[in-house]
Amino acid sequence: MGWTFYNATGQRLQTSATVLATKAEMETGTALTSFVTPGRTQHHPGVAKVTCKFETVGTHAIITSYNMATVSDGGALGDSDVTFTTDFANTNYVLAGGADHNQLVSVTDASTATGGCTVIITTGSSGATVDTAGCSIAFWGTQ
């Protein structure tokens, strides 16, 4: 089966057999006329490489996740050690997250490693560390 590619204005760019985007094209976001398979999508910088919802009240437990191997007690109130199923290529990954009841999620540079990090949950108002029934996090970067 062949494909016909068009740009945003509807101009025909290419008609050919299937052209698959390479991993390098996905990582740099330069593939404008290539077909992207689900197996290559994970390499695009705009796709989260790890997602996880977990709880820290009592026993740490993963509720649902993608590419998160473990979540365990980090030793201090509000601290959780997380490990990834697939390591990142470097420690320049980005975290976004949130928790129940106006709580914030952060990572200290000292805990950042390619295979995981310590996630810290704090209250939005006082900055005190807390455990929570629901914390959701996502990571972006090169794996």
PDB file of C-alpha atoms in Angstrom, residues 8-139:
ATOM      1  CA  ALA A   8      -0.466  21.932   6.041  1.00  0.00           C
ATOM      2  CA  THR A   9      -1.737  23.872   3.004  1.00  0.00           C
ATOM      3  CA  GLY A  10      -2.748  20.708   1.137  1.00  0.00           C
ATOM      4  CA  GLN A  11       0.189  20.699  -1.284  1.00  0.00           C
ATOM      5  CA  ARG A  12       1.132  17.173  -2.330  1.00  0.00           C
ATOM      6  CA  LEU A  13       4.636  16.396  -1.099  1.00  0.00           C
ATOM      7  CA  GLN A  14       5.288  12.778  -1.935  1.00  0.00           C
ATOM      8  CA  THR A  15       3.605   9.610  -3.165  1.00  0.00           C
ATOM      9  CA  SER A  16       5.489   6.389  -2.638  1.00  0.00           C
ATOM     10  CA  ALA A  17       5.638   3.123  -0.827  1.00  0.00           C
ATOM     11  CA  THR A  18       5.620   3.421   2.937  1.00  0.00           C
ATOM     12  CA  VAL A  19       8.469   5.602   4.235  1.00  0.00           C
ATOM     13  CA  LEU A  20       9.144   4.942   7.904  1.00  0.00           C
ATOM     14  CA  ALA A  21      10.612   7.570  10.210  1.00  0.00           C
ATOM     15  CA  THR A  22      13.941   6.600  11.751  1.00  0.00           C
ATOM     16  CA  LYS A  23      14.706   6.812  15.457  1.00  0.00           C
ATOM     17  CA  ALA A  24      17.010   9.790  14.768  1.00  0.00           C
ATOM     18  CA  GLU A  25      14.251  11.614  12.861  1.00  0.00           C
ATOM     19  CA  MET A  26      11.846  11.056  15.752  1.00  0.00           C
ATOM     20  CA  GLU A  27      14.343  12.267  18.380  1.00  0.00           C
ATOM     21  CA  THR A  28      15.007  15.470  16.459  1.00  0.00           C
ATOM     22  CA  GLY A  29      11.447  15.974  15.221  1.00  0.00           C
ATOM     23  CA  THR A  30      12.654  16.390  11.609  1.00  0.00           C
ATOM     24  CA  ALA A  31      10.539  13.708   9.897  1.00  0.00           C
ATOM     25  CA  LEU A  32       7.968  15.726   7.940  1.00  0.00           C
ATOM     26  CA  THR A  33       7.048  13.196   5.276  1.00  0.00           C
ATOM     27  CA  SER A  34       7.615   9.865   6.996  1.00  0.00           C
ATOM     28  CA  PHE A  35       5.139   7.421   8.449  1.00  0.00           C
ATOM     29  CA  VAL A  36       5.442   6.947  12.218  1.00  0.00           C
ATOM     30  CA  THR A  37       4.801   3.521  13.695  1.00  0.00           C
ATOM     31  CA  PRO A  38       3.798   3.032  17.338  1.00  0.00           C
ATOM     32  CA  GLY A  39       7.247   1.581  17.993  1.00  0.00           C
ATOM     33  CA  ARG A  40       8.913   4.819  16.840  1.00  0.00           C
ATOM     34  CA  THR A  41       6.497   7.249  18.548  1.00  0.00           C
ATOM     35  CA  GLN A  42       8.227   6.728  21.894  1.00  0.00           C
ATOM     36  CA  HIS A  43      11.367   8.423  20.529  1.00  0.00           C
ATOM     37  CA  HIS A  44       9.716  11.788  19.835  1.00  0.00           C
ATOM     38  CA  PRO A  45      10.643  14.490  22.391  1.00  0.00           C
ATOM     39  CA  GLY A  46       6.981  15.411  22.871  1.00  0.00           C
ATOM     40  CA  VAL A  47       5.972  11.967  24.125  1.00  0.00           C
ATOM     41  CA  ALA A  48       6.195  11.114  27.833  1.00  0.00           C
ATOM     42  CA  LYS A  49       8.611   8.223  28.359  1.00  0.00           C
ATOM     43  CA  VAL A  50       7.409   7.348  31.872  1.00  0.00           C
ATOM     44  CA  THR A  51       4.037   7.933  33.530  1.00  0.00           C
ATOM     45  CA  CYS A  52       2.841   6.809  36.928  1.00  0.00           C
ATOM     46  CA  LYS A  53       0.065   7.332  39.441  1.00  0.00           C
ATOM     47  CA  PHE A  54       0.938   6.049  42.895  1.00  0.00           C
ATOM     48  CA  GLU A  55       0.094   6.416  46.565  1.00  0.00           C
ATOM     49  CA  THR A  56       2.429   6.974  49.507  1.00  0.00           C
ATOM     50  CA  VAL A  57       0.076   6.706  52.498  1.00  0.00           C
ATOM     51  CA  GLY A  58       1.016   3.514  54.338  1.00  0.00           C
ATOM     52  CA  THR A  59       2.695   1.200  51.839  1.00  0.00           C
ATOM     53  CA  HIS A  60       3.901   2.807  48.613  1.00  0.00           C
ATOM     54  CA  ALA A  61       1.935   1.336  45.705  1.00  0.00           C
ATOM     55  CA  ILE A  62       1.701   1.942  41.970  1.00  0.00           C
ATOM     56  CA  ILE A  63      -1.916   2.479  40.907  1.00  0.00           C
ATOM     57  CA  THR A  64      -1.211   2.622  37.167  1.00  0.00           C
ATOM     58  CA  SER A  65       1.964   3.220  35.179  1.00  0.00           C
ATOM     59  CA  TYR A  66       3.884   3.080  31.917  1.00  0.00           C
ATOM     60  CA  ASN A  67       7.621   2.299  31.988  1.00  0.00           C
ATOM     61  CA  MET A  68       7.803   2.706  35.803  1.00  0.00           C
ATOM     62  CA  ALA A  69       9.495  -0.305  37.427  1.00  0.00           C
ATOM     63  CA  THR A  70       9.101   0.524  41.131  1.00  0.00           C
ATOM     64  CA  VAL A  71       8.003   3.164  43.611  1.00  0.00           C
ATOM     65  CA  SER A  72       9.289   2.749  47.149  1.00  0.00           C
ATOM     66  CA  ASP A  73       9.542   4.719  50.384  1.00  0.00           C
ATOM     67  CA  GLY A  74      12.406   7.211  50.155  1.00  0.00           C
ATOM     68  CA  GLY A  75      12.916   7.164  53.922  1.00  0.00           C
ATOM     69  CA  ALA A  76      11.621  10.627  54.780  1.00  0.00           C
ATOM     70  CA  LEU A  77       8.061  11.936  54.868  1.00  0.00           C
ATOM     71  CA  GLY A  78       7.010  12.863  51.318  1.00  0.00           C
ATOM     72  CA  ASP A  79       9.985  11.147  49.635  1.00  0.00           C
ATOM     73  CA  SER A  80       9.500   8.324  47.133  1.00  0.00           C
ATOM     74  CA  ASP A  81      12.257   6.551  45.221  1.00  0.00           C
ATOM     75  CA  VAL A  82      11.178   5.719  41.663  1.00  0.00           C
ATOM     76  CA  THR A  83      12.968   3.508  39.143  1.00  0.00           C
ATOM     77  CA  PHE A  84      12.302   3.387  35.423  1.00  0.00           C
ATOM     78  CA  THR A  85      11.883   0.189  33.395  1.00  0.00           C
ATOM     79  CA  THR A  86      13.991   1.739  30.604  1.00  0.00           C
ATOM     80  CA  ASP A  87      16.772   4.104  31.716  1.00  0.00           C
ATOM     81  CA  PHE A  88      17.089   7.573  30.222  1.00  0.00           C
ATOM     82  CA  ALA A  89      20.142   8.300  28.046  1.00  0.00           C
ATOM     83  CA  ASN A  90      21.231  11.052  30.463  1.00  0.00           C
ATOM     84  CA  THR A  91      19.974  12.968  33.503  1.00  0.00           C
ATOM     85  CA  ASN A  92      18.525  15.849  31.463  1.00  0.00           C
ATOM     86  CA  TYR A  93      14.978  14.499  31.585  1.00  0.00           C
ATOM     87  CA  VAL A  94      12.019  16.617  32.674  1.00  0.00           C
ATOM     88  CA  LEU A  95       9.403  15.821  35.319  1.00  0.00           C
ATOM     89  CA  ALA A  96       5.878  17.148  35.609  1.00  0.00           C
ATOM     90  CA  GLY A  97       3.577  16.058  38.354  1.00  0.00           C
ATOM     91  CA  GLY A  98       0.963  16.837  40.879  1.00  0.00           C
ATOM     92  CA  ALA A  99      -0.664  15.316  43.908  1.00  0.00           C
ATOM     93  CA  ASP A 100      -3.922  15.502  45.830  1.00  0.00           C
ATOM     94  CA  HIS A 101      -5.044  18.608  47.719  1.00  0.00           C
ATOM     95  CA  ASN A 102      -2.794  21.293  46.174  1.00  0.00           C
ATOM     96  CA  GLN A 103       0.385  19.327  46.751  1.00  0.00           C
ATOM     97  CA  LEU A 104       3.468  19.830  44.577  1.00  0.00           C
ATOM     98  CA  VAL A 105       5.915  17.293  43.184  1.00  0.00           C
ATOM     99  CA  SER A 106       9.629  17.942  42.658  1.00  0.00           C
ATOM    100  CA  VAL A 107      12.965  16.204  42.207  1.00  0.00           C
ATOM    101  CA  THR A 108      16.276  17.437  43.616  1.00  0.00           C
ATOM    102  CA  ASP A 109      19.264  17.460  41.274  1.00  0.00           C
ATOM    103  CA  ALA A 110      21.197  15.389  43.801  1.00  0.00           C
ATOM    104  CA  SER A 111      18.781  12.460  43.393  1.00  0.00           C
ATOM    105  CA  THR A 112      18.616  12.475  39.584  1.00  0.00           C
ATOM    106  CA  ALA A 113      20.023   9.358  37.906  1.00  0.00           C
ATOM    107  CA  THR A 114      19.395   7.818  34.483  1.00  0.00           C
ATOM    108  CA  GLY A 115      17.529   4.895  36.080  1.00  0.00           C
ATOM    109  CA  GLY A 116      15.378   6.819  38.546  1.00  0.00           C
ATOM    110  CA  CYS A 117      15.185   9.560  41.140  1.00  0.00           C
ATOM    111  CA  THR A 118      13.641  10.607  44.443  1.00  0.00           C
ATOM    112  CA  VAL A 119      10.286  12.329  44.045  1.00  0.00           C
ATOM    113  CA  ILE A 120       9.413  14.812  46.806  1.00  0.00           C
ATOM    114  CA  ILE A 121       5.803  15.734  47.597  1.00  0.00           C
ATOM    115  CA  THR A 122       5.167  18.996  49.439  1.00  0.00           C
ATOM    116  CA  THR A 123       2.134  21.096  50.322  1.00  0.00           C
ATOM    117  CA  GLY A 124       1.528  24.110  48.112  1.00  0.00           C
ATOM    118  CA  SER A 125       0.954  26.495  50.997  1.00  0.00           C
ATOM    119  CA  SER A 126       3.694  25.748  53.529  1.00  0.00           C
ATOM    120  CA  GLY A 127       6.158  23.651  51.556  1.00  0.00           C
ATOM    121  CA  ALA A 128       6.098  20.917  54.201  1.00  0.00           C
ATOM    122  CA  THR A 129       6.732  17.374  52.937  1.00  0.00           C
ATOM    123  CA  VAL A 130       3.683  15.073  53.013  1.00  0.00           C
ATOM    124  CA  ASP A 131       2.515  11.624  51.999  1.00  0.00           C
ATOM    125  CA  THR A 132      -0.506  11.438  49.704  1.00  0.00           C
ATOM    126  CA  ALA A 133      -3.142   9.026  48.464  1.00  0.00           C
ATOM    127  CA  GLY A 134      -2.599  10.083  44.848  1.00  0.00           C
ATOM    128  CA  CYS A 135       0.491  11.383  43.083  1.00  0.00           C
ATOM    129  CA  SER A 136       0.717  11.544  39.272  1.00  0.00           C
ATOM    130  CA  ILE A 137       4.033  12.058  37.479  1.00  0.00           C
ATOM    131  CA  ALA A 138       5.333  12.015  33.898  1.00  0.00           C
ATOM    132  CA  PHE A 139       8.886  12.196  32.546  1.00  0.00           C
TER     133      PHE A 139
END
